[in-house]
Amino acid sequence: MHSKTDNPKIFKNMKQDMIVILDLGSHENTVLARAIRALGVYSEIYPHDITADELKALPNVKGVIINGGPNNVIDGVAIDVNHEIYDAGYPIMSAGHDKALCDNKIEQIGNDVDAVKEAVKPFVFDTCKAEPNWNMTNFVNDQVELIRRQVGDKKVLLALSGGVDSSVVAALLLKAIGDNLVCVHVNHGLMRKGESEAVIDVFSKQLCANLVYVDATDRFLDKLAGVADPEEKRKIIGGEFIRVFEEEARKLDGIDFLGQGTIYPDIVESGTKTAKMVKSHHNVGGLPEDLRFELVEPIRQLFKDEVRACGLELGLPYDMVYRQPFPGPGLGVRCLGAITRDRLEALRESDAILREEFKNAGLDRTVWQYFTIVPDFKSVGVRNNARSYDWPVIIRAVNTVDAMTATIEQIEWPILLKITDRILAEVPNINRVCYDMSPKPSATIEWE
Ligand code: XMP
């Protein structure tokens, strides 16, 4: 959630009407904010003990919703809102708080955004008279202006991984400051097939962005050689990534700002239920002291679905905007144990086949995450009438809401058989294909 000292530059320039949600320890804060935004009205979540003055300092507040009961206890103390906010002149509604001193009350809200939308609609439009002026066109226009004000004619550096968030940040910054944006794409050699090429194609060739492409494949794979422990692998990949990025940053002159793809759930999650514990989400990913830049975080107000809508508004390709989640360490945690180049290649090729066939079957639009894994053991098979001794490929396809639990996708046999046939025919050094049937728990989504 927002700390009360949050970036004032953002607040001063918001043109949209806003409904403020005060967090009294409800788990459904984000559902409420998303439901109000889905009605076309902007909404943000603030700590429960915001003062009337702090509330008044926020722009275009049309109403306040107190969310959660009065009996929430934090560190042994029951929490409630500051009673002065009842006299601050805003329409106030409570959700699941019987003792709130306001006329508008609704029951505890659930998790269903559509149901919550209906429940809050009369308050938002009839009582608060909020204008439904929250949309991506307005958002993009506002952000372009805000970025220009923050950055002026200085330069912004951005680590462009090709993921949804960094791609949308790149597109926004590009629209706002053009050549003063310097994107650095580090290929750690653990990208999926065609991914770095797509980043270069979209940003360098189509959008004419200032893009530094660093092929650090050998560097990463050399460092990872012989390392089998998953956490050690993650540490090496993460650490090396920062070092490569840092080296590139040092080569560039006159950079004052660092673009970052922080999104709204990061901000909400970095706050806790008490205001005193709200901490800034700002961090610059482990860069050294002398490379600390001021941050530019133009999508910090957006939920993930809004980030995607923003990407489409900015003209990014559908596949980039709807890309499935991909872990930072990339294929590194799917090429099990100590990574070798032949297994990594088999992994990359089998993953590309899986993705292609999922797309042909329309599954790319419905399945949350799908990928292949290549373990570090071999099994016996036959090929061309001779005994083979090769690696297996494991297919994993899962659905989840929040990645905390997951169920497997029940892929139809003909699709699975086709993928299997193609992997066995097209990928060298593979003689078996298996389908991972395990939900989370007991398994995790990734194998390492
Ligand atoms: P698990 O395997 O923990 O994965 O069930 C849950 C989600 O997190 C992703 N994941 C990672 N993402 N760095 C990341 O950026 C990582 O080290 C990492 N490990 C897992 C995983 O792909 C899934 O979406």
Coordinates of C-alpha atoms and ligand atoms in Angstrom, one line a residue:
M1 CA 0.0 0.0 0.0
H2 CA 1.1 3.6 -0.3
S3 CA 3.1 5.1 2.5
K4 CA 1.9 8.5 3.4
T5 CA 5.1 10.1 2.1
D6 CA 4.8 8.5 -1.3
N7 CA 6.0 10.3 -4.4
P8 CA 4.1 13.6 -4.4
K9 CA 4.9 14.2 -8.0
I10 CA 2.6 11.4 -9.0
F11 CA -0.3 12.6 -6.8
K12 CA -0.3 16.2 -7.8
N13 CA -0.8 15.4 -11.5
M14 CA -3.5 12.7 -11.4
K15 CA -6.4 13.9 -13.4
Q16 CA -8.7 11.0 -12.5
D17 CA -11.2 10.9 -9.8
M18 CA -10.2 8.6 -7.0
I19 CA -11.8 6.4 -4.3
V20 CA -9.5 5.8 -1.4
I21 CA -9.6 2.5 0.4
L22 CA -8.4 2.5 4.0
D23 CA -6.9 -0.8 5.0
L24 CA -8.2 -2.2 8.2
G25 CA -6.6 -5.6 7.8
S26 CA -8.9 -7.0 5.2
H27 CA -7.5 -9.5 2.8
E28 CA -9.8 -8.2 0.1
N29 CA -8.2 -4.8 -0.4
T30 CA -7.0 -5.5 -3.8
V31 CA -10.3 -7.1 -4.9
L32 CA -12.0 -3.8 -3.9
A33 CA -9.5 -1.6 -5.7
R34 CA -9.7 -3.8 -8.8
A35 CA -13.5 -3.8 -8.7
I36 CA -13.7 0.0 -8.5
R37 CA -11.1 0.4 -11.3
A38 CA -13.1 -2.1 -13.4
L39 CA -16.0 0.4 -13.0
G40 CA -13.7 3.0 -14.6
V41 CA -12.9 4.9 -11.4
Y42 CA -9.4 5.0 -10.1
S43 CA -8.8 3.6 -6.6
E44 CA -5.8 3.3 -4.3
I45 CA -5.2 1.6 -0.9
Y46 CA -3.8 3.6 2.1
P47 CA -2.9 2.7 5.6
H48 CA -5.9 2.8 8.1
D49 CA -4.4 5.6 10.2
I50 CA -4.1 8.2 7.5
T51 CA -4.9 11.6 9.0
A52 CA -7.6 14.0 7.6
D53 CA -4.9 16.3 6.4
E54 CA -3.1 13.6 4.6
L55 CA -6.3 12.5 3.0
K56 CA -7.0 16.0 1.8
A57 CA -3.6 16.3 0.3
L58 CA -4.5 13.5 -2.1
P59 CA -5.8 14.6 -5.5
N60 CA -9.4 14.2 -6.6
V61 CA -10.6 12.1 -3.8
K62 CA -14.4 11.5 -4.3
G63 CA -15.0 9.1 -1.5
V64 CA -13.5 6.8 1.1
I65 CA -14.1 3.1 1.8
I66 CA -13.1 1.7 5.2
N67 CA -12.3 -1.9 4.5
G68 CA -12.2 -4.5 7.2
G69 CA -13.5 -4.9 10.8
P70 CA -12.7 -2.6 13.7
N71 CA -11.4 -5.5 15.7
N72 CA -8.4 -6.3 13.8
V73 CA -5.5 -6.7 16.1
I74 CA -1.9 -5.9 15.2
D75 CA 0.9 -6.6 17.7
G76 CA -1.8 -7.0 20.4
V77 CA -3.5 -3.7 19.7
A78 CA -6.9 -3.3 18.1
I79 CA -6.7 -1.0 15.1
D80 CA -9.3 1.5 13.8
V81 CA -9.3 4.5 11.5
N82 CA -8.6 8.0 12.7
H83 CA -12.0 9.3 13.7
E84 CA -11.2 12.8 12.3
I85 CA -11.6 11.4 8.8
Y86 CA -15.4 11.1 9.3
D87 CA -15.4 14.9 9.4
A88 CA -13.1 15.5 6.5
G89 CA -16.0 16.1 4.2
Y90 CA -15.9 13.0 2.0
P91 CA -18.6 10.4 1.5
I92 CA -17.6 7.4 3.5
M93 CA -18.6 3.8 3.2
S94 CA -17.6 0.8 5.3
A95 CA -17.1 -2.7 4.1
G96 CA -17.4 -5.3 6.9
H97 CA -17.1 -2.7 9.6
D98 CA -20.5 -2.5 11.6
K99 CA -19.2 0.1 14.0
A100 CA -18.0 2.6 11.4
L101 CA -19.5 6.0 11.9
C102 CA -21.0 6.3 8.4
D103 CA -24.4 5.7 6.7
N104 CA -23.1 3.7 3.8
K105 CA -22.3 0.2 4.8
I106 CA -21.8 -3.1 2.9
E107 CA -21.1 -6.6 4.2
Q108 CA -17.7 -8.0 4.2
I109 CA -16.7 -8.4 0.6
G110 CA -15.6 -11.6 -1.0
N111 CA -13.1 -12.4 -3.7
D112 CA -15.4 -12.1 -6.7
V113 CA -14.5 -8.8 -8.5
D114 CA -17.8 -8.8 -10.4
A115 CA -19.9 -9.2 -7.3
V116 CA -17.9 -6.5 -5.5
K117 CA -18.4 -4.2 -8.5
E118 CA -22.1 -4.4 -8.2
A119 CA -22.0 -3.9 -4.4
V120 CA -19.9 -0.7 -4.6
K121 CA -21.5 0.8 -7.8
P122 CA -24.2 2.9 -6.0
F123 CA -21.7 4.4 -3.6
V124 CA -19.1 5.2 -6.3
F125 CA -21.5 6.8 -8.8
D126 CA -24.6 7.9 -6.8
T127 CA -23.1 8.9 -3.5
C128 CA -19.6 10.0 -4.5
K129 CA -20.5 11.2 -8.0
A130 CA -17.2 9.9 -9.3
E131 CA -16.5 10.2 -13.0
P132 CA -15.5 7.0 -14.8
N133 CA -12.4 8.5 -16.3
W134 CA -9.9 5.8 -15.4
N135 CA -8.7 4.3 -18.7
M136 CA -5.5 3.4 -20.4
T137 CA -5.6 6.3 -22.8
N138 CA -5.7 8.8 -19.9
F139 CA -3.2 6.8 -18.0
V140 CA -0.6 6.8 -20.8
N141 CA -1.1 10.5 -21.5
D142 CA -0.7 11.3 -17.8
Q143 CA 2.4 9.1 -17.4
V144 CA 4.1 10.6 -20.5
E145 CA 3.7 14.0 -19.0
L146 CA 4.8 12.9 -15.5
I147 CA 7.9 11.1 -16.9
R148 CA 8.8 14.3 -18.8
R149 CA 8.4 16.4 -15.7
Q150 CA 10.4 14.0 -13.5
V151 CA 13.2 13.3 -16.0
G152 CA 13.5 16.6 -17.9
D153 CA 16.2 16.2 -20.5
K154 CA 18.2 13.7 -18.5
K155 CA 18.8 10.1 -19.4
V156 CA 17.0 6.9 -18.1
L157 CA 18.6 3.5 -18.0
L158 CA 16.4 0.4 -18.2
A159 CA 17.1 -3.3 -17.9
L160 CA 14.8 -4.7 -20.6
S161 CA 14.3 -8.4 -20.0
G162 CA 11.5 -8.8 -22.5
G163 CA 9.1 -9.6 -19.7
V164 CA 5.7 -7.9 -19.6
D165 CA 6.5 -5.2 -17.0
S166 CA 9.9 -4.1 -18.4
S167 CA 8.5 -4.1 -21.9
V168 CA 5.6 -1.8 -21.0
V169 CA 7.9 0.5 -19.0
A170 CA 10.2 0.7 -22.0
A171 CA 7.4 1.5 -24.3
L172 CA 6.1 4.2 -21.9
L173 CA 9.5 5.8 -21.4
L174 CA 10.2 5.7 -25.1
K175 CA 7.0 7.6 -25.8
A176 CA 7.9 10.1 -23.2
I177 CA 11.6 10.7 -23.7
G178 CA 12.6 8.9 -27.0
D179 CA 16.4 8.8 -27.4
N180 CA 17.0 9.7 -23.7
L181 CA 16.0 6.2 -22.8
V182 CA 18.8 3.7 -22.9
C183 CA 17.6 0.0 -22.7
V184 CA 20.0 -2.7 -21.9
H185 CA 19.0 -6.3 -22.8
V186 CA 21.3 -8.9 -21.1
N187 CA 21.0 -12.3 -22.8
H188 CA 22.2 -14.7 -20.1
G189 CA 22.0 -17.6 -22.4
L190 CA 19.1 -19.0 -20.5
M191 CA 16.4 -17.2 -22.5
R192 CA 13.8 -19.2 -24.4
K193 CA 14.2 -19.7 -28.2
G194 CA 13.6 -16.4 -30.1
E195 CA 13.2 -14.3 -27.0
S196 CA 16.2 -12.0 -27.3
E197 CA 15.6 -11.7 -31.0
A198 CA 12.0 -10.6 -30.3
V199 CA 13.3 -7.9 -27.9
I200 CA 15.7 -6.6 -30.5
D201 CA 13.1 -6.8 -33.3
V202 CA 10.3 -5.0 -31.4
F203 CA 12.4 -2.3 -29.5
S204 CA 15.3 -1.8 -31.8
K205 CA 13.9 -2.4 -35.3
Q206 CA 10.3 -1.4 -34.9
L207 CA 10.3 1.2 -32.2
C208 CA 13.8 2.5 -32.9
A209 CA 14.7 2.5 -29.2
N210 CA 18.2 3.0 -28.0
L211 CA 19.0 -0.6 -27.2
V212 CA 22.3 -2.1 -26.0
Y213 CA 22.3 -5.8 -26.5
V214 CA 24.7 -7.8 -24.4
D215 CA 25.2 -11.5 -25.3
A216 CA 26.7 -12.7 -22.0
T217 CA 25.9 -16.4 -22.7
D218 CA 29.4 -17.7 -22.4
R219 CA 30.0 -15.7 -19.3
F220 CA 27.0 -17.1 -17.5
L221 CA 27.4 -20.7 -18.7
D222 CA 31.1 -20.7 -17.7
K223 CA 30.2 -19.5 -14.2
L224 CA 27.5 -22.1 -13.9
A225 CA 29.6 -25.0 -15.2
G226 CA 29.6 -27.9 -12.7
V227 CA 27.2 -26.1 -10.3
A228 CA 24.3 -28.5 -9.4
D229 CA 22.6 -26.9 -6.4
P230 CA 19.5 -25.0 -7.4
E231 CA 19.9 -22.1 -5.0
E232 CA 23.6 -21.8 -5.9
K233 CA 22.6 -21.6 -9.5
R234 CA 20.0 -18.9 -8.8
K235 CA 22.6 -16.9 -6.8
I236 CA 25.2 -17.1 -9.6
I237 CA 22.6 -16.1 -12.3
G238 CA 21.3 -13.2 -10.2
G239 CA 24.7 -11.9 -9.1
E240 CA 26.2 -12.2 -12.6
F241 CA 23.2 -10.4 -14.0
I242 CA 23.8 -7.4 -11.7
R243 CA 27.5 -7.4 -12.6
V244 CA 26.9 -7.4 -16.3
F245 CA 24.3 -4.7 -16.0
E246 CA 26.5 -2.6 -13.8
E247 CA 29.4 -2.9 -16.3
E248 CA 27.1 -1.6 -19.1
A249 CA 25.8 1.2 -16.9
R250 CA 29.4 2.3 -16.2
K251 CA 30.1 2.5 -19.9
L252 CA 27.3 5.0 -20.3
D253 CA 27.7 8.7 -19.5
G254 CA 25.3 11.0 -17.9
I255 CA 22.6 8.6 -16.7
D256 CA 20.6 10.0 -13.8
F257 CA 17.6 7.7 -13.7
L258 CA 16.8 4.1 -13.6
G259 CA 13.5 2.8 -15.0
Q260 CA 11.9 0.1 -13.0
G261 CA 8.8 -2.2 -13.6
T262 CA 7.4 -2.0 -10.1
I263 CA 3.7 -2.7 -10.2
Y264 CA 0.8 -2.0 -7.8
P265 CA 0.8 -5.5 -6.1
D266 CA 4.5 -5.0 -5.2
I267 CA 3.6 -1.7 -3.5
V268 CA 0.5 -3.2 -1.7
E269 CA 2.5 -6.2 -0.6
S270 CA 5.5 -4.2 0.6
G271 CA 3.2 -2.5 3.1
T272 CA 1.7 -4.4 6.0
K273 CA -1.4 -3.8 8.0
T274 CA 0.1 -1.1 10.1
A275 CA 1.3 2.2 8.7
K276 CA 4.4 2.2 10.8
M277 CA 5.6 -0.9 9.1
V278 CA 4.9 0.4 5.6
K279 CA 8.2 0.3 3.9
S280 CA 9.3 1.7 0.7
H281 CA 9.5 -0.8 -2.1
H282 CA 12.3 1.1 -3.7
N283 CA 15.4 -0.9 -4.3
V284 CA 17.8 -0.8 -7.2
G285 CA 18.4 -4.5 -7.4
G286 CA 21.7 -4.6 -5.6
L287 CA 23.5 -2.0 -7.6
P288 CA 26.5 -0.5 -5.8
E289 CA 26.4 2.8 -3.9
D290 CA 28.1 4.9 -6.6
L291 CA 25.6 3.6 -9.2
R292 CA 22.4 4.6 -7.3
F293 CA 20.0 6.3 -9.6
E294 CA 16.7 8.0 -9.0
L295 CA 13.9 5.6 -9.9
V296 CA 11.3 6.1 -12.5
E297 CA 8.4 3.7 -11.9
P298 CA 5.7 4.6 -14.4
I299 CA 3.5 1.5 -13.9
R300 CA 3.6 1.5 -10.1
Q301 CA -0.1 2.2 -10.0
L302 CA -1.2 -0.7 -12.2
F303 CA -2.4 -4.2 -11.5
K304 CA -1.1 -6.9 -13.9
D305 CA -4.1 -6.9 -16.2
E306 CA -3.8 -3.1 -16.4
V307 CA -0.1 -3.4 -17.3
R308 CA -1.1 -5.6 -20.2
A309 CA -3.9 -3.3 -21.3
C310 CA -1.3 -0.4 -21.2
G311 CA 1.1 -2.4 -23.3
L312 CA -1.6 -3.0 -25.9
E313 CA -2.5 0.7 -25.8
L314 CA 1.1 1.5 -26.5
G315 CA 1.1 -0.9 -29.5
L316 CA 3.2 -3.7 -28.1
P317 CA 2.6 -7.1 -29.8
Y318 CA 0.0 -9.4 -28.2
D319 CA 2.5 -12.2 -27.6
M320 CA 4.8 -9.9 -25.6
V321 CA 2.0 -8.4 -23.5
Y322 CA 0.4 -11.8 -22.8
R323 CA 3.7 -13.6 -22.3
Q324 CA 3.4 -16.4 -19.6
P325 CA 5.4 -15.9 -16.4
F326 CA 9.1 -16.7 -16.9
P327 CA 11.5 -17.0 -13.9
G328 CA 14.4 -14.6 -13.7
P329 CA 16.9 -17.5 -13.8
G330 CA 15.2 -18.6 -17.0
L331 CA 15.9 -22.0 -18.4
G332 CA 18.6 -22.3 -15.8
V333 CA 16.2 -23.8 -13.3
R334 CA 14.7 -26.2 -15.9
C335 CA 18.0 -27.7 -17.1
L336 CA 18.3 -29.7 -13.9
G337 CA 21.5 -30.0 -11.9
A338 CA 24.7 -28.8 -13.5
I339 CA 23.8 -27.1 -16.8
T340 CA 25.4 -28.5 -19.9
R341 CA 25.1 -26.9 -23.3
D342 CA 23.7 -30.0 -25.1
R343 CA 20.9 -30.4 -22.5
L344 CA 20.2 -26.6 -22.5
E345 CA 19.8 -26.8 -26.2
A346 CA 17.4 -29.8 -26.0
L347 CA 15.5 -27.8 -23.3
R348 CA 15.2 -24.7 -25.5
E349 CA 14.1 -26.7 -28.6
S350 CA 11.6 -28.8 -26.7
D351 CA 10.2 -25.7 -25.0
A352 CA 9.8 -24.0 -28.4
I353 CA 7.9 -27.0 -29.8
L354 CA 5.6 -27.0 -26.7
R355 CA 4.9 -23.3 -27.1
E356 CA 4.2 -23.6 -30.8
E357 CA 1.8 -26.5 -30.3
F358 CA 0.1 -24.8 -27.4
K359 CA -0.4 -21.8 -29.6
N360 CA -1.8 -24.0 -32.4
A361 CA -4.3 -25.5 -30.0
G362 CA -5.2 -22.1 -28.5
L363 CA -3.9 -23.3 -25.1
D364 CA -1.5 -20.4 -24.9
R365 CA -4.5 -18.1 -24.1
T366 CA -5.9 -20.3 -21.4
V367 CA -3.1 -22.1 -19.6
W368 CA -1.2 -20.1 -17.0
Q369 CA 2.3 -21.5 -17.4
Y370 CA 3.7 -24.3 -19.6
F371 CA 7.3 -25.4 -20.2
T372 CA 9.6 -28.3 -20.5
I373 CA 12.3 -29.6 -18.2
V374 CA 15.4 -31.7 -19.0
P375 CA 16.7 -33.7 -16.0
D376 CA 20.3 -34.7 -15.6
F377 CA 19.9 -38.4 -16.0
K378 CA 19.6 -40.7 -19.0
S379 CA 17.5 -43.7 -19.8
V380 CA 17.7 -46.5 -22.3
G381 CA 15.8 -46.4 -25.6
V382 CA 16.0 -47.6 -29.2
R383 CA 16.5 -45.5 -32.3
N384 CA 17.2 -46.7 -35.8
N385 CA 17.3 -50.3 -34.5
A386 CA 20.1 -49.5 -32.1
R387 CA 20.2 -49.0 -28.4
S388 CA 20.1 -45.3 -27.3
Y389 CA 21.0 -43.8 -24.0
D390 CA 19.6 -40.3 -23.9
W391 CA 17.9 -37.6 -21.8
P392 CA 14.1 -37.4 -21.2
V393 CA 12.0 -34.3 -21.6
I394 CA 9.3 -33.6 -19.0
I395 CA 6.3 -31.4 -19.9
R396 CA 4.7 -29.2 -17.3
A397 CA 1.5 -27.2 -17.7
V398 CA -0.2 -25.6 -14.8
N399 CA -3.1 -23.3 -13.8
T400 CA -3.1 -21.1 -10.8
V401 CA -4.4 -17.8 -9.5
D402 CA -1.5 -16.7 -7.4
A403 CA 1.2 -19.3 -7.9
M404 CA 0.9 -20.4 -4.3
T405 CA -1.1 -23.5 -5.3
A406 CA -1.5 -24.9 -8.8
T407 CA -3.4 -27.6 -10.6
I408 CA -2.2 -29.4 -13.8
E409 CA -3.8 -28.7 -17.2
Q410 CA -5.6 -31.8 -18.4
I411 CA -4.2 -31.7 -21.9
E412 CA -6.1 -33.7 -24.5
W413 CA -4.2 -36.9 -25.5
P414 CA -4.0 -36.0 -29.3
I415 CA -2.2 -32.7 -28.4
L416 CA 0.2 -34.4 -26.0
L417 CA 0.9 -37.1 -28.5
K418 CA 1.6 -34.6 -31.2
I419 CA 4.0 -32.7 -28.9
T420 CA 5.7 -35.9 -27.9
D421 CA 6.1 -37.0 -31.6
R422 CA 7.6 -33.7 -32.5
I423 CA 10.1 -33.6 -29.6
L424 CA 11.3 -37.1 -30.3
A425 CA 11.6 -36.4 -34.0
E426 CA 13.1 -32.9 -33.8
V427 CA 15.2 -32.6 -30.7
P428 CA 18.6 -34.4 -30.6
N429 CA 19.6 -36.4 -27.5
I430 CA 16.1 -37.0 -26.3
N431 CA 14.4 -40.5 -26.2
R432 CA 11.5 -40.1 -23.8
V433 CA 8.8 -37.6 -23.1
C434 CA 6.9 -37.5 -19.8
Y435 CA 4.0 -35.4 -18.5
D436 CA 4.2 -34.1 -15.0
M437 CA 0.9 -34.9 -13.2
S438 CA 1.8 -33.2 -9.9
P439 CA -0.2 -30.3 -8.4
K440 CA 1.3 -27.7 -6.1
P441 CA 1.5 -28.8 -3.4
S442 CA 3.1 -31.4 -3.2
A443 CA 5.3 -30.3 -6.1
T444 CA 6.3 -26.7 -6.9
I445 CA 5.7 -25.3 -10.3
E446 CA 9.4 -25.3 -11.2
W447 CA 11.5 -28.4 -10.7
E448 CA 14.3 -26.5 -9.0
Ligands
XMP1 P1 7.3 -22.4 -7.7 O1 8.3 -23.3 -8.5 O2 7.9 -21.8 -6.5 O3 7.0 -21.2 -8.7 O4 6.0 -23.1 -7.5 C1 6.0 -20.2 -8.5 C2 6.2 -19.2 -9.6 O5 7.4 -18.5 -9.4 C3 8.2 -18.6 -10.6 N1 9.6 -18.8 -10.1 C4 10.5 -17.8 -10.1 N2 10.5 -16.6 -10.6 N3 12.8 -16.3 -10.0 C5 11.6 -15.8 -10.6 O6 11.6 -14.7 -11.0 C6 12.9 -17.5 -9.5 O7 13.9 -17.9 -9.0 C7 11.7 -18.3 -9.5 N4 11.4 -19.6 -9.1 C8 10.1 -19.8 -9.4 C9 7.7 -19.9 -11.3 O8 8.1 -19.8 -12.7 C10 6.3 -19.8 -11.0 O9 5.6 -18.9 -11.9

